[in-house]
XYZ file of C-alpha atoms in Angstrom:
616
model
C 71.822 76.260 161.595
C 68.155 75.976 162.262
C 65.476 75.606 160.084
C 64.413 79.198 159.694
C 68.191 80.149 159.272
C 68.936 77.499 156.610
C 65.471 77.861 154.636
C 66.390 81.732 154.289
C 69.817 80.787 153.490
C 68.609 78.746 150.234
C 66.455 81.648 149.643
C 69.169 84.232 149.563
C 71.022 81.436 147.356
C 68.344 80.955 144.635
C 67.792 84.880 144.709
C 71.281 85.103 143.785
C 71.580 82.458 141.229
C 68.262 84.152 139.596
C 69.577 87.935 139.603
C 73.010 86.779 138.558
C 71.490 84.462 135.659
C 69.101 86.948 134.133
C 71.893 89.715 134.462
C 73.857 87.505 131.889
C 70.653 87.310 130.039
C 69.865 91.328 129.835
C 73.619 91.401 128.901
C 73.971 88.575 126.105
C 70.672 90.197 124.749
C 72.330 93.295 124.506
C 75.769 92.387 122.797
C 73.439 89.596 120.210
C 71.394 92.064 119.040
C 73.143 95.171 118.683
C 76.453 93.755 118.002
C 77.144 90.379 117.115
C 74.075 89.159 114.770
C 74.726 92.700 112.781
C 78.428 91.747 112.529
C 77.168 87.921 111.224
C 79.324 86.774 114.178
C 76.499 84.728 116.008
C 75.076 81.416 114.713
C 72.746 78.936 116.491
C 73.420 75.362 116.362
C 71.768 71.850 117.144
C 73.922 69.073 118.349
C 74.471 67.817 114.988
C 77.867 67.921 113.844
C 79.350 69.189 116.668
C 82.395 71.085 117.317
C 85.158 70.742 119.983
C 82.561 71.925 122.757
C 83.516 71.989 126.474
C 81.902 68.319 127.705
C 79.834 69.925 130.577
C 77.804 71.859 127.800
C 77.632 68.324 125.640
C 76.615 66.308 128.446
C 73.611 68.763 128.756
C 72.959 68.598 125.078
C 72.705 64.476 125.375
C 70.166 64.826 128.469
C 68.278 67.535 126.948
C 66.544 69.219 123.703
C 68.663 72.692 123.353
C 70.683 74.619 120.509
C 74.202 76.068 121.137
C 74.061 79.785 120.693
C 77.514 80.669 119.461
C 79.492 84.422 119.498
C 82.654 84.396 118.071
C 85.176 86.886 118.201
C 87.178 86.760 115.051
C 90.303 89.267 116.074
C 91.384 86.866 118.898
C 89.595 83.734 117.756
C 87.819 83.739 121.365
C 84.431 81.751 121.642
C 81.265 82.017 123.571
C 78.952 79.044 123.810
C 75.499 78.913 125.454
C 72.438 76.560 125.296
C 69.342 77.975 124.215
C 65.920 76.895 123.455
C 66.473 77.234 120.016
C 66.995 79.706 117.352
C 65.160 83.081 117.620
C 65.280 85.806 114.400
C 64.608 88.431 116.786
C 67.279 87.784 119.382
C 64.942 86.538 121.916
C 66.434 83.507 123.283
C 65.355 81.653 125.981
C 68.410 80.494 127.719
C 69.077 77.157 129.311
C 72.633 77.066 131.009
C 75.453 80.060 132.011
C 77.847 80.697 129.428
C 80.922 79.113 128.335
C 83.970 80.968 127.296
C 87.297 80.031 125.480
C 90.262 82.341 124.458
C 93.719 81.575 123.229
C 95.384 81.179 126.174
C 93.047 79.115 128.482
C 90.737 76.407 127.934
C 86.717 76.553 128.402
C 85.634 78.059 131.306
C 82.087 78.484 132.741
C 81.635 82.505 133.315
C 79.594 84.281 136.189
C 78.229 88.377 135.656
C 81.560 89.659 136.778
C 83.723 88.039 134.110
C 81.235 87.999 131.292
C 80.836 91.585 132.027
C 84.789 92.213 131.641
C 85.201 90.321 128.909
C 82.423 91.724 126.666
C 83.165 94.989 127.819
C 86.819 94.534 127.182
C 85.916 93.458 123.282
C 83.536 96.387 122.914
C 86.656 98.940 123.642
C 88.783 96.933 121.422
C 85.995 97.049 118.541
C 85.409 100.712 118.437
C 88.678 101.821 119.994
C 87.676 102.984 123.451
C 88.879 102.946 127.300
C 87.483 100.321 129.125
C 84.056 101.370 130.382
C 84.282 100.967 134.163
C 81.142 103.118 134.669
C 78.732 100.987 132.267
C 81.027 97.606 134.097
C 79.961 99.144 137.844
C 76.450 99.986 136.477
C 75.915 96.229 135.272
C 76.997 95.042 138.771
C 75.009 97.548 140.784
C 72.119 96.446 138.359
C 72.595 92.737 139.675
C 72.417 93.343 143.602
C 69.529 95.481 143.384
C 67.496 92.156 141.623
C 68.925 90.177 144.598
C 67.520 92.837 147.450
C 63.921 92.512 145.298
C 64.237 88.816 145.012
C 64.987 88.379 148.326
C 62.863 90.693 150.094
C 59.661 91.381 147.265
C 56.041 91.455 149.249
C 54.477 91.372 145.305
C 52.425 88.221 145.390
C 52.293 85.593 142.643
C 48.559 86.146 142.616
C 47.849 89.725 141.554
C 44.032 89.481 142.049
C 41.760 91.087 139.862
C 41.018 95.128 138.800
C 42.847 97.800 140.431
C 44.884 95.697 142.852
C 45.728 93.479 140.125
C 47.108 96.756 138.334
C 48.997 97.639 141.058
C 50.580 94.509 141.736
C 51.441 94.021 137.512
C 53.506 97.501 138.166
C 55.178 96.565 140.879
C 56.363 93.073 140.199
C 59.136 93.882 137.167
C 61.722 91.772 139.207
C 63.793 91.598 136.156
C 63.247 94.539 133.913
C 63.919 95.242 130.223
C 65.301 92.322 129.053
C 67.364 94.615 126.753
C 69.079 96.716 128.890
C 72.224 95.604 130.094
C 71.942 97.344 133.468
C 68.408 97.066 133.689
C 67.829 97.527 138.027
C 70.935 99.968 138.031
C 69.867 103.062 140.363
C 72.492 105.233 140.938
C 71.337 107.355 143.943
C 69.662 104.517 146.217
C 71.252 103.178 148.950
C 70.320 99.567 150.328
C 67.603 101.288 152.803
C 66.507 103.332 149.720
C 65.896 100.343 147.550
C 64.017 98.528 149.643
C 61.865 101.369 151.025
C 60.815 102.948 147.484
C 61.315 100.476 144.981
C 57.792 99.535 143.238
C 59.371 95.774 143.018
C 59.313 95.741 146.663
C 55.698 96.556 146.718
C 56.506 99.632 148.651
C 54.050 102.229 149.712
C 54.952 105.783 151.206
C 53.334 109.237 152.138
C 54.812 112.407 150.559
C 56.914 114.761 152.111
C 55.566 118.495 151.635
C 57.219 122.035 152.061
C 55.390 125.034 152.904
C 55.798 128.033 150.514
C 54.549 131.267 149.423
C 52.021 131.169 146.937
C 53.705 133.456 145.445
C 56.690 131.174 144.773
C 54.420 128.728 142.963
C 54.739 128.185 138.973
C 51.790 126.168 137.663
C 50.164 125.450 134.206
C 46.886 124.059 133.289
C 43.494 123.847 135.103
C 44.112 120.901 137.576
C 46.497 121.872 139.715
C 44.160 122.120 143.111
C 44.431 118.639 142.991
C 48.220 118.352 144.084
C 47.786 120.096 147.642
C 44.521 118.155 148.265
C 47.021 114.879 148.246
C 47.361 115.987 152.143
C 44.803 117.433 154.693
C 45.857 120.713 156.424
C 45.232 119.330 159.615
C 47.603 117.218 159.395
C 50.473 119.421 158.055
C 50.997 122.502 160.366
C 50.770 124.343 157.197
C 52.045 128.415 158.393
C 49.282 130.967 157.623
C 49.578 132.485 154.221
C 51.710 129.414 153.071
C 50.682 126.453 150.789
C 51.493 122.688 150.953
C 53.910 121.236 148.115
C 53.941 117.824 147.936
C 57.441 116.205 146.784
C 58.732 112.096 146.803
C 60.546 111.626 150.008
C 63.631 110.558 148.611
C 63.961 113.391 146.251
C 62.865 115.547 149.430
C 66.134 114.342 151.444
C 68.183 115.497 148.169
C 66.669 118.809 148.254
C 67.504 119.646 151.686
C 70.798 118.816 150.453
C 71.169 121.327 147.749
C 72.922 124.643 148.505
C 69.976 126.886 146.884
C 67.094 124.890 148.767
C 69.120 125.160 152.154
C 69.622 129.002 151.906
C 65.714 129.000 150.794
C 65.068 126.832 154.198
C 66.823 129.152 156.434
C 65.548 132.273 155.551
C 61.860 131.006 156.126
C 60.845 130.811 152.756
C 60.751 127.220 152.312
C 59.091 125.615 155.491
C 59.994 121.617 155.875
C 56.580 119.855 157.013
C 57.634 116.255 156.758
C 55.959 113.388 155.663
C 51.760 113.294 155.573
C 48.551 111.953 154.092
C 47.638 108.755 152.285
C 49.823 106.054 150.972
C 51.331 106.501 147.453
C 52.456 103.476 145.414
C 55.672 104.027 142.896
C 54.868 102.895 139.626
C 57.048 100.716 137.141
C 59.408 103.909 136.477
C 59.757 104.349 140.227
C 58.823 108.149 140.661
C 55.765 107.812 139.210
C 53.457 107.612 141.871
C 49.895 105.576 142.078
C 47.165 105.885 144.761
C 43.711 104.585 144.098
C 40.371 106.544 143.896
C 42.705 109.792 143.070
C 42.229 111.902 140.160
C 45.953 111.698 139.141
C 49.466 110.013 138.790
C 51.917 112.147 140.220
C 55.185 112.015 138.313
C 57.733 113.792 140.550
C 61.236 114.627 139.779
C 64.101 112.264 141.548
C 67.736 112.946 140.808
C 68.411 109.234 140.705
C 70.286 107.429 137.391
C 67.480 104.803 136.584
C 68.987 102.606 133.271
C 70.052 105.563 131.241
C 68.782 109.123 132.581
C 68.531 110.858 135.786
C 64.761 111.422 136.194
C 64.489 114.924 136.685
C 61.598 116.947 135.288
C 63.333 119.502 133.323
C 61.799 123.081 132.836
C 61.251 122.446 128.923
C 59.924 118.758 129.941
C 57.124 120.425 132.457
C 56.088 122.826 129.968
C 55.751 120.232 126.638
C 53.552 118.101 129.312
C 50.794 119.897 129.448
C 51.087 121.677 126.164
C 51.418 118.645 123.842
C 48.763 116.828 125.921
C 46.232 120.282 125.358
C 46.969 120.064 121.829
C 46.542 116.925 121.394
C 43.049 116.768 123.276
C 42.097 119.474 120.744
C 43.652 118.051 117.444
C 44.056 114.357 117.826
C 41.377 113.164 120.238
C 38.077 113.594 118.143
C 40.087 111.348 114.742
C 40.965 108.901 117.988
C 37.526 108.751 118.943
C 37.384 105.927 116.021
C 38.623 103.353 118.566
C 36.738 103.206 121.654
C 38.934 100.946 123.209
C 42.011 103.136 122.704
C 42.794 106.276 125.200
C 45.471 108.514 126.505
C 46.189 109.440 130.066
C 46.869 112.774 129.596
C 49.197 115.292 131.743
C 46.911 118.682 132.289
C 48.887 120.193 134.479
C 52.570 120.968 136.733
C 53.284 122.351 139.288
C 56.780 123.601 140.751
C 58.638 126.729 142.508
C 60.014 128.907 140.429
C 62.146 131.771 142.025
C 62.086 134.286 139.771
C 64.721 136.593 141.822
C 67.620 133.906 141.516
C 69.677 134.204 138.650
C 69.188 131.176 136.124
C 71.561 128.483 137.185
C 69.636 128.504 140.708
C 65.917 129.081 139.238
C 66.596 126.154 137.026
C 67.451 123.925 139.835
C 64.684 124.729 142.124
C 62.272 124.385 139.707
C 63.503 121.145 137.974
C 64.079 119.396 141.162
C 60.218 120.727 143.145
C 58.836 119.701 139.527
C 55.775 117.198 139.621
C 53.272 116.280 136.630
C 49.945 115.352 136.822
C 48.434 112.757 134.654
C 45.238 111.077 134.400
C 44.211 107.958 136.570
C 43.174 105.182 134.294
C 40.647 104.567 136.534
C 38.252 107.092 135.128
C 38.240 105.652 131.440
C 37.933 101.552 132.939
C 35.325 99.954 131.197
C 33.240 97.575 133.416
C 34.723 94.263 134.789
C 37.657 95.309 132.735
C 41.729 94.305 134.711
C 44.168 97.085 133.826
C 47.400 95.292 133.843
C 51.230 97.206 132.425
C 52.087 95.614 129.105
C 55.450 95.261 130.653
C 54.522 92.936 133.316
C 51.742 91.217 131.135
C 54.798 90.355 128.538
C 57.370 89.014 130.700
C 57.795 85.808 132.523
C 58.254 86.753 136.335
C 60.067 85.434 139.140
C 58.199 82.113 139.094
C 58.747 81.184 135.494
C 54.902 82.532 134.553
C 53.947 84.637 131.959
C 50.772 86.668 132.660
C 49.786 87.107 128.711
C 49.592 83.472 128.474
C 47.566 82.748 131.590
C 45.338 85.523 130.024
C 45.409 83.573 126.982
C 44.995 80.713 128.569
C 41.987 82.048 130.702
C 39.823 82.783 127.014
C 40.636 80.259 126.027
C 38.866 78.133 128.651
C 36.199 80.622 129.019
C 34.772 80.126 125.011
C 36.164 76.635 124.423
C 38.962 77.189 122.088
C 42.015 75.415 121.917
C 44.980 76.906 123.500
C 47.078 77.761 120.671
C 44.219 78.954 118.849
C 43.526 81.526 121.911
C 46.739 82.934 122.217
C 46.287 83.966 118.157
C 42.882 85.570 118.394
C 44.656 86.925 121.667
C 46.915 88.609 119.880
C 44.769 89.328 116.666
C 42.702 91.297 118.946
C 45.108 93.269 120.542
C 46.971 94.409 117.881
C 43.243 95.633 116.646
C 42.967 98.072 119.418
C 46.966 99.005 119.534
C 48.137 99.249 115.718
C 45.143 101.646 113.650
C 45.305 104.135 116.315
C 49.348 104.533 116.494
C 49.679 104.736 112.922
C 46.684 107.050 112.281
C 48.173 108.875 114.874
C 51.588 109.208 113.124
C 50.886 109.188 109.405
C 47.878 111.176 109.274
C 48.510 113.661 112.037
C 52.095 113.661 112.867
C 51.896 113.028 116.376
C 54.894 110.575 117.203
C 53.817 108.350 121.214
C 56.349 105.999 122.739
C 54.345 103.199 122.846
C 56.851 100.531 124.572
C 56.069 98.274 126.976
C 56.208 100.477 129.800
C 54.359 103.040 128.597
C 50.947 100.757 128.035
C 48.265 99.388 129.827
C 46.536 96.652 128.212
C 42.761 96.363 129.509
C 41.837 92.528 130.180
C 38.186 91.185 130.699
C 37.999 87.091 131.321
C 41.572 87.544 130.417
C 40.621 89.115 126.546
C 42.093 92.282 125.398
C 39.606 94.981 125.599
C 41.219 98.140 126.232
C 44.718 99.841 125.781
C 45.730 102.843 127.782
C 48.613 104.931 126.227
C 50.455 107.166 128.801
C 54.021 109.463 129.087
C 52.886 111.975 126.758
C 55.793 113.920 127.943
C 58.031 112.518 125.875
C 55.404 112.589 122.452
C 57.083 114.215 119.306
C 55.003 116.227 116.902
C 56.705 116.012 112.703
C 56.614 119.124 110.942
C 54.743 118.996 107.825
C 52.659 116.292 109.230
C 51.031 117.950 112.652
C 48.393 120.443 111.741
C 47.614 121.808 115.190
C 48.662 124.524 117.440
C 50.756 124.922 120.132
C 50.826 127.566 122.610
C 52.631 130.427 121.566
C 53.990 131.077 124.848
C 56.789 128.370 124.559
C 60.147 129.116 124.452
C 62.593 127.883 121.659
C 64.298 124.912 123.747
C 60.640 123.798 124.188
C 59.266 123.929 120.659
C 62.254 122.616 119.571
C 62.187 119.559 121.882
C 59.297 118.646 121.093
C 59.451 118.013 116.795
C 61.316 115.055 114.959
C 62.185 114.507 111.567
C 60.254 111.757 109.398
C 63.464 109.697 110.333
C 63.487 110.044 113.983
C 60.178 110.174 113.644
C 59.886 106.400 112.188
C 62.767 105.326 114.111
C 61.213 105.817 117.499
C 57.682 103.964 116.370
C 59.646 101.017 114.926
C 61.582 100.613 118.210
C 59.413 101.185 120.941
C 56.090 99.724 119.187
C 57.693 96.562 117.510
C 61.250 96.026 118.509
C 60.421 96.999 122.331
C 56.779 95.566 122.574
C 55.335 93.252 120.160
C 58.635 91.183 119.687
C 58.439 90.767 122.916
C 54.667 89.906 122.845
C 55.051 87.227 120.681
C 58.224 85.738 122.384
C 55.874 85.737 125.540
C 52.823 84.268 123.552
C 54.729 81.892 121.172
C 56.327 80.377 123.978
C 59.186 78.714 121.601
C 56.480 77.023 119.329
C 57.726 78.121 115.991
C 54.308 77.551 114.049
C 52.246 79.520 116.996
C 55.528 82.497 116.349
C 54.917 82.612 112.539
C 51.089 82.896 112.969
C 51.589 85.419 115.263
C 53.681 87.117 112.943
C 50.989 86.523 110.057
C 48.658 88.431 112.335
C 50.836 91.420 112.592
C 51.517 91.567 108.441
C 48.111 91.545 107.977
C 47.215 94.065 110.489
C 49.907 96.714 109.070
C 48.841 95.623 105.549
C 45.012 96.102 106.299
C 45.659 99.981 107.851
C 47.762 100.380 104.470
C 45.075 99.637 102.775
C 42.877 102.347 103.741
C 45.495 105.012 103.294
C 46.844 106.957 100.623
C 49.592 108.950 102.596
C 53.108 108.598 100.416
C 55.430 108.323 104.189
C 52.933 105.146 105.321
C 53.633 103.588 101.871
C 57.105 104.221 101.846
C 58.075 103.130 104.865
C 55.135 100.298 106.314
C 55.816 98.921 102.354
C 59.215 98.567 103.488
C 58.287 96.666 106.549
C 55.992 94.469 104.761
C 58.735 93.462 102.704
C 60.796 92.423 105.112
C 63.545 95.055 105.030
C 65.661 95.161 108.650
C 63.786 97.566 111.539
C 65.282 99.952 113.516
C 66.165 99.412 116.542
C 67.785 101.812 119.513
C 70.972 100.285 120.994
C 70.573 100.405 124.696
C 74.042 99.012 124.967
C 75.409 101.580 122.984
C 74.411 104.439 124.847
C 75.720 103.047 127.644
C 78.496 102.420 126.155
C 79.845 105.569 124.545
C 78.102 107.655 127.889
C 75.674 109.296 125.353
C 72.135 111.121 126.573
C 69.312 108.950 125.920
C 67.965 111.766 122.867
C 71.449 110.795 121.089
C 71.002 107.144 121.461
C 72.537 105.501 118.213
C 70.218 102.629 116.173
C 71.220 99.452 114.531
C 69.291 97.193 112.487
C 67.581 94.521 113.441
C 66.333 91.490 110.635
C 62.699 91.621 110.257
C 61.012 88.854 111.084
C 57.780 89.528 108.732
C 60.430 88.391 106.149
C 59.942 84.317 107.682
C 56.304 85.007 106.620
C 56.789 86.151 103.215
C 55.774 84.847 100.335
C 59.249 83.046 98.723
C 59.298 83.575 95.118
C 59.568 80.387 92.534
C 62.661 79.780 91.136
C 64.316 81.562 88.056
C 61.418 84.468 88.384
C 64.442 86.809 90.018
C 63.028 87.813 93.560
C 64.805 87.950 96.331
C 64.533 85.681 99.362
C 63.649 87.157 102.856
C 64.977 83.964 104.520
């Protein structure tokens, strides 16, 4: 074997070991939170006192400082053992070695994805009485040996630079993905060519592929729509006299041409392939969403591929809320946001699809959800100057070499005023939850208007590594609560529409508790705390007081009710990922378990005898 051979060979052999080790992770993530710490059947341990543990796992416990993260399964008596870092109230371990099984008919056993996958599927469908789930069990594997292509063949640098390369590079380099997912890089649709030509992890860059229609054939809404044929010059198209350009993501474009209603459409002239054309496009974190620089717009297109747990298509009623919500919103929400400088929205202000209005509805639908594309603002525009846009999603997670970007950032204020490290990494944080936290719950308490602010869905704005700006996008999927929202929709939307669009007080909460603190800022301070327990309650500290502050200044009965019940420490919602996938529910049915709080560790404990309860 020579050199080249065996160094690539090693390569493709760490690549492995990585994918296969933080597929465990995703999964163990998964089945601790929503499952075994509700069911009080997972305890952390140190080496004191131990039990009948499998020597390999001991022998690492003499040589090193770890905890013994335990799952027990009390209808067989089965055990799981794995070393952590230590103990983590939020479920966000940082593990230290693959984990070791035991059941009643074999001894310990170290487990790789494929049997830790059975097995934990295999206890699910014995706990809630279901058929083994061989699609979620496929979906985990699939998940796996698309983070082996990107490990193995990424071009995202460890250096992202600084300003808009930097923010391309921080949406491109999720080689892991939510850590609380437990098929987190599935993508049903892609093939091997297709994953390494249009994944963003890959740092892949493509031109569009554009049809040629009849005007006529077009469906647009709002006032920016010009913008979507000027991604291509004419020139280069062979664009057909009295036809327009439609721009589409090349992979969706080879499903099209698959499709029984586009083919028909293709011979009889009235959809004209053109092929691919025009600048480079780079796919953003949620893969169809598509980035180039110096353009007015993200284009998010329609692509009929299973990412995690939806097929990203751009449905009719999903086109239409776009641009209404974000119009309403502009008129209604804006000027009460205009409070917080450093807080915007990247709105969507217009779509654009084909809509065939001589095809009966099954057909019509079909065209027009899978030519759909969205428009939404380019950050660029709203930058402040010398200011880093990087995705909160990248910033918070450790990457492929072991670095996490919010501490560097951290680390970089720190050295650029003087200040300790740990004490950086608080005001860090202090000052980010100042430009993220006001504006979200003004948003929702005072107006009703419900964002999905998890990590992938903000852009935190860094200058000499300090927090400065946040950027809150996807206002497709914003809810609006009755009784709450004020403003006015367009009374041209249809009932599906309307109706997909509002949420209950519940739902309402429920979705802001997941995706701001469960999602995000547990995540945040995993990332920032860095297993220091006294930096972690700090950070926490920071976060009480930043909810209790906004409180303050309110008098709105909901915010009371339900912040008061955060600040006390009560358990926070939190969607169930694994669930979903699990029972093969939609995403808008996905079922919520509760999570402890971990505001409660920073509590004050009452004295004894005086009756209060203890948050411990």
């Amino acid at each position: 074997m020579s050199m080249t051979a065996s160094h690539h060979y090693f390569r493709d052999q760490h690549c492995d070991y990585q994918a296969d080790q933080s597929s465990m992770e995703a999964l163990l993530n998964c089945y601790c939170r929503d499952i075994a710490q509700p069911a009080a059947e997972l305890s952390v341990q140190s080496s004191e006192g131990r039990q009948p543990w499998p020597q390999g796992l001991r022998v690492r416990l003499a040589l090193e400082s770890a905890s013994v993260l335990q799952i027990e399964f009390p209808d067989s008596g089965d055990l799981l053992l794995v070393l952590v870092a230590g103990d983590s109230r939020t479920c966000n371990y940082r593990y230290q070695s693959a984990p070791f099984y035991k059941s009643a008919l074999r001894g310990w056993r170290i487990l790789g994805l494929e049997q830790l996958g059975r097995i934990l599927l295999h206890k699910m469908a014995e706990r809630f009485n279901e058929p083994f789930n061989s699609e979620l069990y496929r979906q985990i594997l699939l998940s796996r040996n698309v983070m082996r292509s990107i490990l193995a063949y990424t071009r995202v640098p460890g250096d992202w630079g600084q300003g808009l390369e930097a923010f391309r590079w921080s949406e491109q380099s999720l080689s892991f993905g939510h850590r609380y997912h437990p098929a987190p890089k599935s993508r049903e649709g892609f093939d091997t060519e297709d994953i390494l030509q249009y994944s963003p992890e890959m740092g892949a860059g493509f031109a569009l592929y554009y049809f040629a229609v009849h005007p006529t054939d077009l469906r647009t809404r709002g006032q920016a729509t010009g913008a979507i044929c000027g991604t291509a010059t004419f020139a280069e198209l062979d664009v057909p006299n009295g036809r327009v350009p439609v721009p589409v993501h090349p992979w969706q474009a080879r499903y099209l041409m698959r499709q029984p209603q586009v083919r028909s459409a293709i011979r009889s002239g009235r959809i004209v392939p053109l092929g691919q054309a025009g600048p480079r496009f780079y796919p953003t974190a949620s893969v169809r969403t598509l980035y180039k620089p110096g353009a007015p717009y993200f284009l998010k297109f329609s692509t009929h591929v299973r990412l995690t747990n939806c097929i990203r298509k751009n449905a009719v009623y999903e086109l239409e809320s776009a641009v209404a919500l974000s119009a309403a919103i502009k008129t209604h929400l804006a000027p009460s946001l205009a409070r917080w400088p450093g807080f915007r929205l990247l709105y969507e202000p217009a779509y654009q699809t084909l809509d065939f209005t001589d095809h009966p509805e099954p057909d019509r639908r079909t065209i027009a959800e899978g030519f759909g594309v969205i428009l939404r603002d380019n950050l660029e525009q709203y930058l402040d100057p010398g200011v880093t846009p990087l995705l909160a999603a990248a910033l918070f997670s450790d990457d492929r070499f072991g670095r996490c970007p919010a501490t560097e950032a951290a680390g970089a204020w720190a050295a650029a005023t003087g200040t300790t490290d740990q004490e950086a990494r608080v005001q860090w944080f202090e000052q980010y939850l100042a430009l993220l936290i006001p504006p979200l719950l003004e948003s929702l308490f005072h107006h009703g208007v419900v964002f999905e602010p998890h990590l992938q869905n903000v852009v935190v704005g860094l200058r000499e590594g300090y927090p400065v700006q946040v950027f809150i996008r996807d206002l497709e999927g914003t809810k609006l609560v009755p009784g709450h929202w004020s403003g006015r929709l367009p009374d041209t939307l249809d009932e599906q529409t309307l109706a997909s669009v509002q949420y209950s007080q519940d739902k309402a909460w429920k979705r802001i508790a997941y995706c701001l603190l469960v999602n995000h800022l547990f995540q945040a301070v995993a990332c920032l705390s860095r297993g220091e327990g006294h930096i972690e309650l700090r950070l926490w500290e920071t976060l009480a007081r930043t909810v209790d502050d906004w409180l303050g200044g309110t008098n709105d009965s909901w915010a009371a009710d339900v912040l008061g019940k955060l600040l006390a420490g009560e358990p926070i919602p939190n969607k169930s990922n694994l669930m979903t996938r699990l029972f093969k529910r939609p995403d808008r049915e996905s079922q919520y378990t509760q999570v402890p709080n971990p505001l409660a560790m920073v509590l004050p404990q009452p004295a004894d005898g005086d009756g209060g309860q203890c948050h411990g």
